[in-house]
Amino acid sequence: MQINIDAERIVADLEKLATFSDTESPVITRIVYSESDQRARAWLKEQCVSAGLAMREDPLGNMFARWQGTDADAGAVGTGSHIDAIPHSGRFDGTVGVLGALESVRALQRSGFKPHRSIELLVFISEEPTRFGIGCLGSRMLSGALTPEKAAALKDRQDQPLSHFTGPLSRVQLPPQYYHSFVELHIEQGPILEKENIPIGIVTNIAAPAAMRIIIEGEGGHAGTVLMPERRDAFLGAAEIALAVEAAAKATGAIDTVGTCGLVDVFPGLANSIPSRVKLELDIRDTVATRRDAVLQEIDRKCRDISVKRKLRIDSTILHADDPAGCDPTVVTALVRACDAEGLAYWRMVSRAYHDSLFMSRIAPTAMLFIPCRGGVSHRPDEYAAPRDLANGARVLARTLAALAS
Ligand code: GLV
Ligand code: MN
Ligand code: MN
């Protein structure tokens, strides 16, 4: 079977999607449920309908676009990713796995292929933690990892509850065996494929992510009149915690342990006012969950020390601490065969970023494929994937979907 991917179409679709943003392209900001996000989703729906796919949306906003197979009762072969984008990011994260997959489906249709199992494009809602502080909201609920009760209790950055759903959240979790298999295409977000000149990465496992929120409370006051020995500066406690995060991540001695203190919210946030309250959000990951958990505990211990030393009130909450995922050997083999058939070299690799596949792997045999991105850059406006790589990814995906759906 010859699969002809229209690379220009993928590039044009990515360009169009990039216009739905709160910041001007190439700087992308598309926070879930924002107006930009809603407009992007409406446009995407039209594209799926134009491809002859049957659309449905669940109460949370996960979108499903189905190419009906000849056996309508058989578990479907799923593919997809997300289109929400963190503030000041690029146009390829997640979107490649949606628009690339859509082109894979169109290419299979053009080839005359008829799927036995349905092939379904899934556009996950809220993969990024920007709004609710917790990543993979859509796939968490689809897989049952997050209960409707816990989801309903989530608050966003403005302290508003999750209120955009259109029906009971109890309807979001997918029934058992809904998917026969699931494959997600994504940019690597790391430098290996480009550096080694390898066009395809086949993911064997996904690292275990965790996030922690820490609230530090001290005493505010006048920056000129409160003398240094009297101060209980919440930001100085936060600064010590940030350094403790770096130290704890490095202390494992494992290159796979990473820790980031990426959100620092200082109140009242004025140069001449001593910070009275700081919110920190930390991101800690490792390929080994027990090692990651030991880092979380070490940070907690440090918080207690800093609290005593600086007379601050410090409260920490673990927002999530997820298990790592292993990819399914059968789906990995289908990806290997597709690369071989296309004459494309591949490497097996770990995903250090998380993806909705982390949760899909709990309910379906799942694997991922990566394409190179320039300089390994992601979560930045200069994120870039070349048309040839986009086409390679879509072609391998199409062949894999065809094999799994046959
Ligand atoms: C996904 O965006 C991640 O942070 O890994
Ligand atoms: Mn991302
Ligand atoms: Mn992503």
Tab-separated table of C-alpha atoms and ligand atoms in Angstrom:
chain	number	residue	atom	x	y	z
A	1	MET	CA	0.000	0.000	0.000
A	2	GLN	CA	1.340	3.391	-1.039
A	3	ILE	CA	0.670	6.169	1.489
A	4	ASN	CA	0.987	9.700	0.171
A	5	ILE	CA	1.179	12.295	2.909
A	6	ASP	CA	0.503	15.885	1.948
A	7	ALA	CA	3.206	17.624	4.019
A	8	GLU	CA	2.145	21.066	2.781
A	9	ARG	CA	-1.335	20.446	4.108
A	10	ILE	CA	-0.001	19.602	7.575
A	11	VAL	CA	2.154	22.733	7.533
A	12	ALA	CA	-0.804	24.870	6.402
A	13	ASP	CA	-3.069	23.332	9.049
A	14	LEU	CA	-0.468	23.994	11.763
A	15	GLU	CA	-0.188	27.562	10.535
A	16	LYS	CA	-3.941	28.041	10.639
A	17	LEU	CA	-4.203	26.536	14.121
A	18	ALA	CA	-1.444	28.905	15.257
A	19	THR	CA	-3.734	31.853	14.442
A	20	PHE	CA	-5.998	30.802	17.332
A	21	SER	CA	-3.834	32.200	20.081
A	22	ASP	CA	-3.872	34.942	22.713
A	23	THR	CA	-0.384	35.965	21.612
A	24	GLU	CA	0.749	36.712	18.103
A	25	SER	CA	2.315	33.899	16.074
A	26	PRO	CA	4.952	32.481	16.428
A	27	VAL	CA	4.293	32.981	20.135
A	28	ILE	CA	1.392	30.696	21.006
A	29	THR	CA	-0.866	30.928	24.060
A	30	ARG	CA	-3.961	28.747	23.956
A	31	ILE	CA	-5.250	27.961	27.408
A	32	VAL	CA	-7.971	25.390	27.695
A	33	TYR	CA	-11.542	26.765	27.461
A	34	SER	CA	-10.280	30.243	26.542
A	35	GLU	CA	-11.875	31.926	23.547
A	36	SER	CA	-8.827	31.060	21.418
A	37	ASP	CA	-9.152	27.440	22.458
A	38	GLN	CA	-12.884	27.385	21.653
A	39	ARG	CA	-12.286	28.898	18.232
A	40	ALA	CA	-9.462	26.448	17.537
A	41	ARG	CA	-11.687	23.550	18.504
A	42	ALA	CA	-14.518	24.776	16.281
A	43	TRP	CA	-12.134	25.046	13.315
A	44	LEU	CA	-10.687	21.618	14.035
A	45	LYS	CA	-14.154	20.099	14.173
A	46	GLU	CA	-14.859	21.471	10.687
A	47	GLN	CA	-11.647	19.881	9.404
A	48	CYS	CA	-12.623	16.510	10.844
A	49	VAL	CA	-16.148	16.737	9.418
A	50	SER	CA	-14.706	17.670	5.997
A	51	ALA	CA	-12.658	14.464	6.179
A	52	GLY	CA	-15.923	12.542	6.587
A	53	LEU	CA	-15.347	11.716	10.250
A	54	ALA	CA	-18.217	11.399	12.723
A	55	MET	CA	-17.734	13.833	15.608
A	56	ARG	CA	-18.710	13.566	19.206
A	57	GLU	CA	-17.620	15.436	22.299
A	58	ASP	CA	-17.751	14.244	25.905
A	59	PRO	CA	-18.987	16.421	28.802
A	60	LEU	CA	-15.435	17.529	29.650
A	61	GLY	CA	-14.603	18.552	26.061
A	62	ASN	CA	-12.545	15.610	24.798
A	63	MET	CA	-13.336	15.391	21.052
A	64	PHE	CA	-13.612	12.143	19.120
A	65	ALA	CA	-13.563	11.993	15.306
A	66	ARG	CA	-14.330	8.524	14.031
A	67	TRP	CA	-13.707	6.817	10.737
A	68	GLN	CA	-16.170	3.971	11.020
A	69	GLY	CA	-14.713	0.529	10.390
A	70	THR	CA	-16.527	-2.378	8.781
A	71	ASP	CA	-16.824	-3.971	12.236
A	72	ALA	CA	-18.565	-1.218	14.160
A	73	ASP	CA	-18.578	-3.286	17.369
A	74	ALA	CA	-14.856	-3.986	17.475
A	75	GLY	CA	-12.659	-1.870	19.763
A	76	ALA	CA	-11.360	1.145	17.861
A	77	VAL	CA	-7.786	2.060	17.071
A	78	GLY	CA	-7.203	5.439	18.681
A	79	THR	CA	-4.741	8.184	17.905
A	80	GLY	CA	-4.440	11.826	18.879
A	81	SER	CA	-2.944	14.385	21.194
A	82	HIS	CA	-3.780	17.888	22.465
A	83	ILE	CA	-4.118	21.400	21.056
A	84	ASP	CA	-3.972	23.472	24.233
A	85	ALA	CA	-0.680	25.356	24.477
A	86	ILE	CA	1.091	26.800	27.507
A	87	PRO	CA	1.581	30.595	27.476
A	88	HIS	CA	4.431	31.804	25.240
A	89	SER	CA	4.994	28.437	23.608
A	90	GLY	CA	5.198	27.161	20.032
A	91	ARG	CA	2.883	25.675	17.435
A	92	PHE	CA	4.021	22.017	17.346
A	93	ASP	CA	3.553	20.590	20.846
A	94	GLY	CA	0.507	18.308	20.737
A	95	THR	CA	-0.846	19.809	17.526
A	96	VAL	CA	1.420	17.587	15.418
A	97	GLY	CA	-0.256	14.542	16.954
A	98	VAL	CA	-3.675	15.919	16.051
A	99	LEU	CA	-3.165	17.481	12.613
A	100	GLY	CA	-0.563	14.854	11.633
A	101	ALA	CA	-3.034	12.134	12.588
A	102	LEU	CA	-5.808	13.848	10.623
A	103	GLU	CA	-3.576	13.860	7.542
A	104	SER	CA	-2.724	10.172	8.195
A	105	VAL	CA	-6.439	9.403	8.090
A	106	ARG	CA	-6.948	11.432	4.918
A	107	ALA	CA	-3.955	9.693	3.302
A	108	LEU	CA	-5.390	6.271	4.174
A	109	GLN	CA	-8.748	7.320	2.728
A	110	ARG	CA	-7.033	8.448	-0.490
A	111	SER	CA	-5.158	5.139	-0.710
A	112	GLY	CA	-8.454	3.246	-0.828
A	113	PHE	CA	-7.830	1.534	2.525
A	114	LYS	CA	-10.956	0.322	4.358
A	115	PRO	CA	-10.504	-0.149	8.120
A	116	HIS	CA	-11.922	-3.247	9.800
A	117	ARG	CA	-11.763	-1.606	13.233
A	118	SER	CA	-12.820	2.021	13.433
A	119	ILE	CA	-9.976	4.528	13.526
A	120	GLU	CA	-10.632	7.361	15.946
A	121	LEU	CA	-8.848	10.666	16.325
A	122	LEU	CA	-8.987	11.830	19.933
A	123	VAL	CA	-8.318	15.471	20.759
A	124	PHE	CA	-7.651	15.519	24.489
A	125	ILE	CA	-8.852	18.438	26.551
A	126	SER	CA	-6.426	20.227	28.907
A	127	GLU	CA	-3.204	18.267	28.538
A	128	GLU	CA	-1.252	21.212	29.874
A	129	PRO	CA	-1.456	22.081	33.573
A	130	THR	CA	-1.706	25.830	32.912
A	131	ARG	CA	-5.249	26.326	34.054
A	132	PHE	CA	-5.947	23.643	36.651
A	133	GLY	CA	-2.405	22.910	37.898
A	134	ILE	CA	-2.706	19.292	36.812
A	135	GLY	CA	-1.711	17.943	33.393
A	136	CYS	CA	-3.570	15.418	31.237
A	137	LEU	CA	-6.981	16.288	32.680
A	138	GLY	CA	-8.842	14.751	29.717
A	139	SER	CA	-6.972	11.454	29.612
A	140	ARG	CA	-6.938	11.227	33.417
A	141	MET	CA	-10.726	11.203	33.367
A	142	LEU	CA	-11.066	9.021	30.265
A	143	SER	CA	-8.914	6.394	31.969
A	144	GLY	CA	-10.673	6.684	35.325
A	145	ALA	CA	-7.464	7.855	37.044
A	146	LEU	CA	-9.290	11.014	38.137
A	147	THR	CA	-12.760	10.527	39.563
A	148	PRO	CA	-15.635	12.877	38.645
A	149	GLU	CA	-15.792	13.981	42.301
A	150	LYS	CA	-12.113	14.967	42.373
A	151	ALA	CA	-12.383	16.657	38.977
A	152	ALA	CA	-15.374	18.686	40.116
A	153	ALA	CA	-13.323	19.887	43.100
A	154	LEU	CA	-10.512	21.269	40.917
A	155	LYS	CA	-9.958	25.020	40.976
A	156	ASP	CA	-8.224	27.107	38.352
A	157	ARG	CA	-5.689	29.895	38.875
A	158	GLN	CA	-8.492	32.378	39.555
A	159	ASP	CA	-9.842	29.950	42.142
A	160	GLN	CA	-12.792	29.162	39.905
A	161	PRO	CA	-14.124	25.598	39.823
A	162	LEU	CA	-14.084	23.515	36.664
A	163	SER	CA	-17.358	24.670	35.167
A	164	HIS	CA	-17.113	24.201	31.432
A	165	PHE	CA	-18.555	20.741	31.242
A	166	THR	CA	-21.689	20.148	29.245
A	167	GLY	CA	-23.044	17.071	31.042
A	168	PRO	CA	-22.339	14.730	33.971
A	169	LEU	CA	-18.617	14.075	34.447
A	170	SER	CA	-19.515	10.476	35.295
A	171	ARG	CA	-19.957	10.009	31.532
A	172	VAL	CA	-16.341	10.825	30.679
A	173	GLN	CA	-14.632	7.572	31.654
A	174	LEU	CA	-14.406	5.225	28.664
A	175	PRO	CA	-15.954	1.753	28.867
A	176	PRO	CA	-13.529	-1.186	29.095
A	177	GLN	CA	-12.028	-2.251	25.752
A	178	TYR	CA	-13.272	0.912	24.073
A	179	TYR	CA	-9.878	1.132	22.375
A	180	HIS	CA	-8.159	-1.896	20.880
A	181	SER	CA	-4.944	0.136	20.833
A	182	PHE	CA	-3.743	3.721	20.990
A	183	VAL	CA	-0.855	5.510	19.241
A	184	GLU	CA	0.237	9.116	19.821
A	185	LEU	CA	2.475	11.085	17.475
A	186	HIS	CA	4.448	13.942	19.071
A	187	ILE	CA	7.562	16.031	18.567
A	188	GLU	CA	10.421	14.659	20.652
A	189	GLN	CA	10.824	17.869	22.717
A	190	GLY	CA	14.427	16.745	23.224
A	191	PRO	CA	17.599	16.826	21.121
A	192	ILE	CA	18.441	13.165	20.482
A	193	LEU	CA	16.751	12.429	17.146
A	194	GLU	CA	18.028	15.591	15.493
A	195	LYS	CA	21.553	15.107	16.829
A	196	GLU	CA	21.706	11.487	15.719
A	197	ASN	CA	19.951	12.179	12.422
A	198	ILE	CA	17.259	9.583	13.142
A	199	PRO	CA	13.811	10.397	11.689
A	200	ILE	CA	11.619	8.410	14.105
A	201	GLY	CA	11.697	7.711	17.835
A	202	ILE	CA	9.628	4.831	19.163
A	203	VAL	CA	8.764	5.396	22.789
A	204	THR	CA	9.206	2.444	25.114
A	205	ASN	CA	8.311	4.169	28.382
A	206	ILE	CA	7.141	7.514	29.756
A	207	ALA	CA	8.750	9.057	32.844
A	208	ALA	CA	6.764	9.531	36.061
A	209	PRO	CA	5.670	13.160	36.592
A	210	ALA	CA	4.691	14.871	39.837
A	211	ALA	CA	3.705	18.394	40.806
A	212	MET	CA	3.706	20.064	44.183
A	213	ARG	CA	2.185	23.345	45.375
A	214	ILE	CA	3.822	25.119	48.296
A	215	ILE	CA	2.338	28.105	50.104
A	216	ILE	CA	4.739	30.127	52.249
A	217	GLU	CA	3.378	32.699	54.671
A	218	GLY	CA	5.497	35.223	56.552
A	219	GLU	CA	4.926	38.820	57.498
A	220	GLY	CA	4.713	41.739	55.118
A	221	GLY	CA	5.786	45.260	55.844
A	222	HIS	CA	7.643	48.361	54.765
A	223	ALA	CA	10.842	47.610	52.841
A	224	GLY	CA	12.573	50.594	54.368
A	225	THR	CA	11.535	50.475	57.992
A	226	VAL	CA	11.427	46.818	59.051
A	227	LEU	CA	14.988	45.953	60.035
A	228	MET	CA	16.593	42.791	58.726
A	229	PRO	CA	16.712	40.813	62.017
A	230	GLU	CA	12.950	41.334	62.448
A	231	ARG	CA	11.872	40.049	59.073
A	232	ARG	CA	9.855	36.985	58.138
A	233	ASP	CA	10.179	37.342	54.368
A	234	ALA	CA	8.131	34.673	52.592
A	235	PHE	CA	10.101	35.040	49.378
A	236	LEU	CA	13.420	34.258	51.045
A	237	GLY	CA	11.891	30.999	52.278
A	238	ALA	CA	10.707	30.322	48.726
A	239	ALA	CA	14.167	31.031	47.368
A	240	GLU	CA	15.677	28.497	49.753
A	241	ILE	CA	13.055	25.945	48.724
A	242	ALA	CA	13.838	26.507	45.030
A	243	LEU	CA	17.512	25.818	45.685
A	244	ALA	CA	16.555	22.765	47.747
A	245	VAL	CA	14.611	21.428	44.737
A	246	GLU	CA	17.682	21.696	42.547
A	247	ALA	CA	19.874	20.089	45.198
A	248	ALA	CA	17.454	17.213	45.809
A	249	ALA	CA	17.111	16.446	42.089
A	250	LYS	CA	20.872	16.472	41.603
A	251	ALA	CA	21.551	14.467	44.748
A	252	THR	CA	19.993	11.295	43.321
A	253	GLY	CA	23.007	11.091	41.008
A	254	ALA	CA	20.651	9.923	38.236
A	255	ILE	CA	20.496	11.936	35.019
A	256	ASP	CA	16.786	10.998	34.810
A	257	THR	CA	15.796	12.988	37.908
A	258	VAL	CA	14.666	16.538	37.106
A	259	GLY	CA	13.160	19.228	39.298
A	260	THR	CA	11.810	22.644	38.304
A	261	CYS	CA	10.379	25.535	40.259
A	262	GLY	CA	8.554	27.214	37.379
A	263	LEU	CA	5.785	29.111	39.128
A	264	VAL	CA	6.547	31.738	41.749
A	265	ASP	CA	3.715	33.995	42.761
A	266	VAL	CA	4.799	36.706	45.194
A	267	PHE	CA	2.299	38.737	47.208
A	268	PRO	CA	1.892	41.675	47.225
A	269	GLY	CA	4.580	41.778	44.516
A	270	LEU	CA	5.993	45.268	44.966
A	271	ALA	CA	9.624	46.362	45.247
A	272	ASN	CA	9.057	48.362	48.434
A	273	SER	CA	6.907	45.805	50.255
A	274	ILE	CA	8.256	42.738	52.064
A	275	PRO	CA	6.681	39.603	50.558
A	276	SER	CA	4.124	38.192	52.973
A	277	ARG	CA	2.948	35.229	50.913
A	278	VAL	CA	4.426	33.171	48.089
A	279	LYS	CA	2.947	30.358	46.058
A	280	LEU	CA	5.375	27.945	44.405
A	281	GLU	CA	4.565	25.171	41.986
A	282	LEU	CA	7.170	22.513	41.444
A	283	ASP	CA	7.526	19.874	38.751
A	284	ILE	CA	9.514	16.762	39.684
A	285	ARG	CA	10.046	13.817	37.336
A	286	ASP	CA	12.015	10.631	37.046
A	287	THR	CA	11.910	7.407	35.102
A	288	VAL	CA	11.903	5.608	38.478
A	289	ALA	CA	8.859	6.543	40.578
A	290	THR	CA	10.390	5.542	43.949
A	291	ARG	CA	13.388	7.803	43.318
A	292	ARG	CA	11.028	10.636	42.349
A	293	ASP	CA	9.020	10.062	45.526
A	294	ALA	CA	12.193	10.222	47.630
A	295	VAL	CA	12.886	13.660	46.103
A	296	LEU	CA	9.369	14.814	47.030
A	297	GLN	CA	9.974	13.666	50.604
A	298	GLU	CA	13.338	15.412	50.751
A	299	ILE	CA	11.726	18.671	49.582
A	300	ASP	CA	9.078	18.292	52.264
A	301	ARG	CA	11.774	17.766	54.902
A	302	LYS	CA	13.609	20.875	53.712
A	303	CYS	CA	10.369	22.875	53.897
A	304	ARG	CA	10.022	21.957	57.562
A	305	ASP	CA	13.631	23.038	58.301
A	306	ILE	CA	13.175	26.333	56.463
A	307	SER	CA	9.890	26.947	58.224
A	308	VAL	CA	11.555	26.636	61.649
A	309	LYS	CA	14.671	28.584	60.678
A	310	ARG	CA	12.790	31.512	59.137
A	311	LYS	CA	9.645	31.405	61.300
A	312	LEU	CA	7.421	30.937	58.273
A	313	ARG	CA	4.275	28.913	57.811
A	314	ILE	CA	4.858	26.482	54.947
A	315	ASP	CA	2.161	24.176	53.572
A	316	SER	CA	2.838	21.756	50.747
A	317	THR	CA	0.352	19.768	48.683
A	318	ILE	CA	1.130	17.100	46.126
A	319	LEU	CA	-1.051	17.972	43.130
A	320	HIS	CA	-0.307	14.690	41.409
A	321	ALA	CA	2.346	11.975	41.524
A	322	ASP	CA	1.771	9.577	38.665
A	323	ASP	CA	3.275	6.220	37.871
A	324	PRO	CA	5.512	5.899	34.830
A	325	ALA	CA	4.083	4.058	31.806
A	326	GLY	CA	5.444	1.224	29.730
A	327	CYS	CA	4.478	1.088	26.073
A	328	ASP	CA	2.786	-2.013	24.737
A	329	PRO	CA	5.050	-4.460	22.841
A	330	THR	CA	2.419	-5.200	20.179
A	331	VAL	CA	1.912	-1.530	19.334
A	332	VAL	CA	5.681	-0.948	19.460
A	333	THR	CA	6.117	-3.846	17.006
A	334	ALA	CA	3.495	-2.314	14.692
A	335	LEU	CA	5.502	0.946	14.769
A	336	VAL	CA	8.766	-0.906	14.069
A	337	ARG	CA	7.195	-2.694	11.094
A	338	ALA	CA	5.822	0.597	9.756
A	339	CYS	CA	9.280	2.198	9.962
A	340	ASP	CA	10.799	-0.812	8.203
A	341	ALA	CA	8.162	-0.683	5.464
A	342	GLU	CA	8.859	3.026	4.955
A	343	GLY	CA	12.632	2.484	5.022
A	344	LEU	CA	12.976	4.884	7.964
A	345	ALA	CA	15.541	4.401	10.713
A	346	TYR	CA	14.247	4.567	14.266
A	347	TRP	CA	15.522	4.588	17.822
A	348	ARG	CA	13.744	3.280	20.862
A	349	MET	CA	13.600	5.958	23.505
A	350	VAL	CA	12.180	7.194	26.802
A	351	SER	CA	9.737	10.077	26.885
A	352	ARG	CA	10.801	12.486	29.592
A	353	ALA	CA	7.856	14.751	28.833
A	354	TYR	CA	4.450	13.463	29.830
A	355	HIS	CA	1.668	12.916	27.357
A	356	ASP	CA	-1.926	11.740	27.394
A	357	SER	CA	-0.513	8.325	26.473
A	358	LEU	CA	0.658	8.083	30.093
A	359	PHE	CA	-3.002	7.581	31.018
A	360	MET	CA	-4.226	5.900	27.832
A	361	SER	CA	-1.710	3.128	28.544
A	362	ARG	CA	-3.791	2.250	31.617
A	363	ILE	CA	-6.835	1.369	29.521
A	364	ALA	CA	-5.445	0.311	26.141
A	365	PRO	CA	-2.267	-1.113	24.627
A	366	THR	CA	-0.475	2.152	23.886
A	367	ALA	CA	2.722	3.412	22.285
A	368	MET	CA	4.071	6.684	20.927
A	369	LEU	CA	6.230	7.838	18.066
A	370	PHE	CA	8.415	10.929	18.067
A	371	ILE	CA	9.748	13.083	15.265
A	372	PRO	CA	12.775	15.369	15.621
A	373	CYS	CA	12.374	19.025	16.538
A	374	ARG	CA	14.984	21.699	15.964
A	375	GLY	CA	17.525	21.922	18.753
A	376	GLY	CA	15.270	19.771	20.920
A	377	VAL	CA	13.434	22.994	21.783
A	378	SER	CA	9.861	22.901	23.112
A	379	HIS	CA	7.572	25.017	25.301
A	380	ARG	CA	9.141	27.979	23.497
A	381	PRO	CA	8.035	30.070	20.487
A	382	ASP	CA	11.008	28.880	18.405
A	383	GLU	CA	9.814	25.264	18.603
A	384	TYR	CA	10.043	23.829	15.064
A	385	ALA	CA	9.609	20.568	13.176
A	386	ALA	CA	10.532	20.341	9.496
A	387	PRO	CA	7.907	19.405	6.870
A	388	ARG	CA	9.862	16.278	5.922
A	389	ASP	CA	9.799	15.081	9.537
A	390	LEU	CA	6.095	15.886	9.882
A	391	ALA	CA	5.446	13.809	6.754
A	392	ASN	CA	7.581	10.906	8.012
A	393	GLY	CA	5.711	10.879	11.308
A	394	ALA	CA	2.309	10.976	9.620
A	395	ARG	CA	3.312	8.238	7.174
A	396	VAL	CA	4.551	5.885	9.905
A	397	LEU	CA	1.449	6.664	11.950
A	398	ALA	CA	-0.837	5.951	8.976
A	399	ARG	CA	0.811	2.602	8.314
A	400	THR	CA	0.627	1.686	12.000
A	401	LEU	CA	-3.056	2.630	12.251
A	402	ALA	CA	-3.801	0.618	9.099
A	403	ALA	CA	-2.044	-2.452	10.490
A	404	LEU	CA	-3.779	-2.205	13.872
A	405	ALA	CA	-7.195	-1.581	12.278
A	406	SER	CA	-6.944	-4.477	9.800
B	1	GLV	C1	3.898	18.300	28.885
B	1	GLV	O1	3.641	19.374	28.398
B	1	GLV	C2	4.920	18.153	29.853
B	1	GLV	O2	5.092	19.105	30.653
B	1	GLV	O3	5.610	17.128	29.844
B	2	MN	MN	3.515	20.652	26.438
B	3	MN	MN	2.462	17.816	24.297
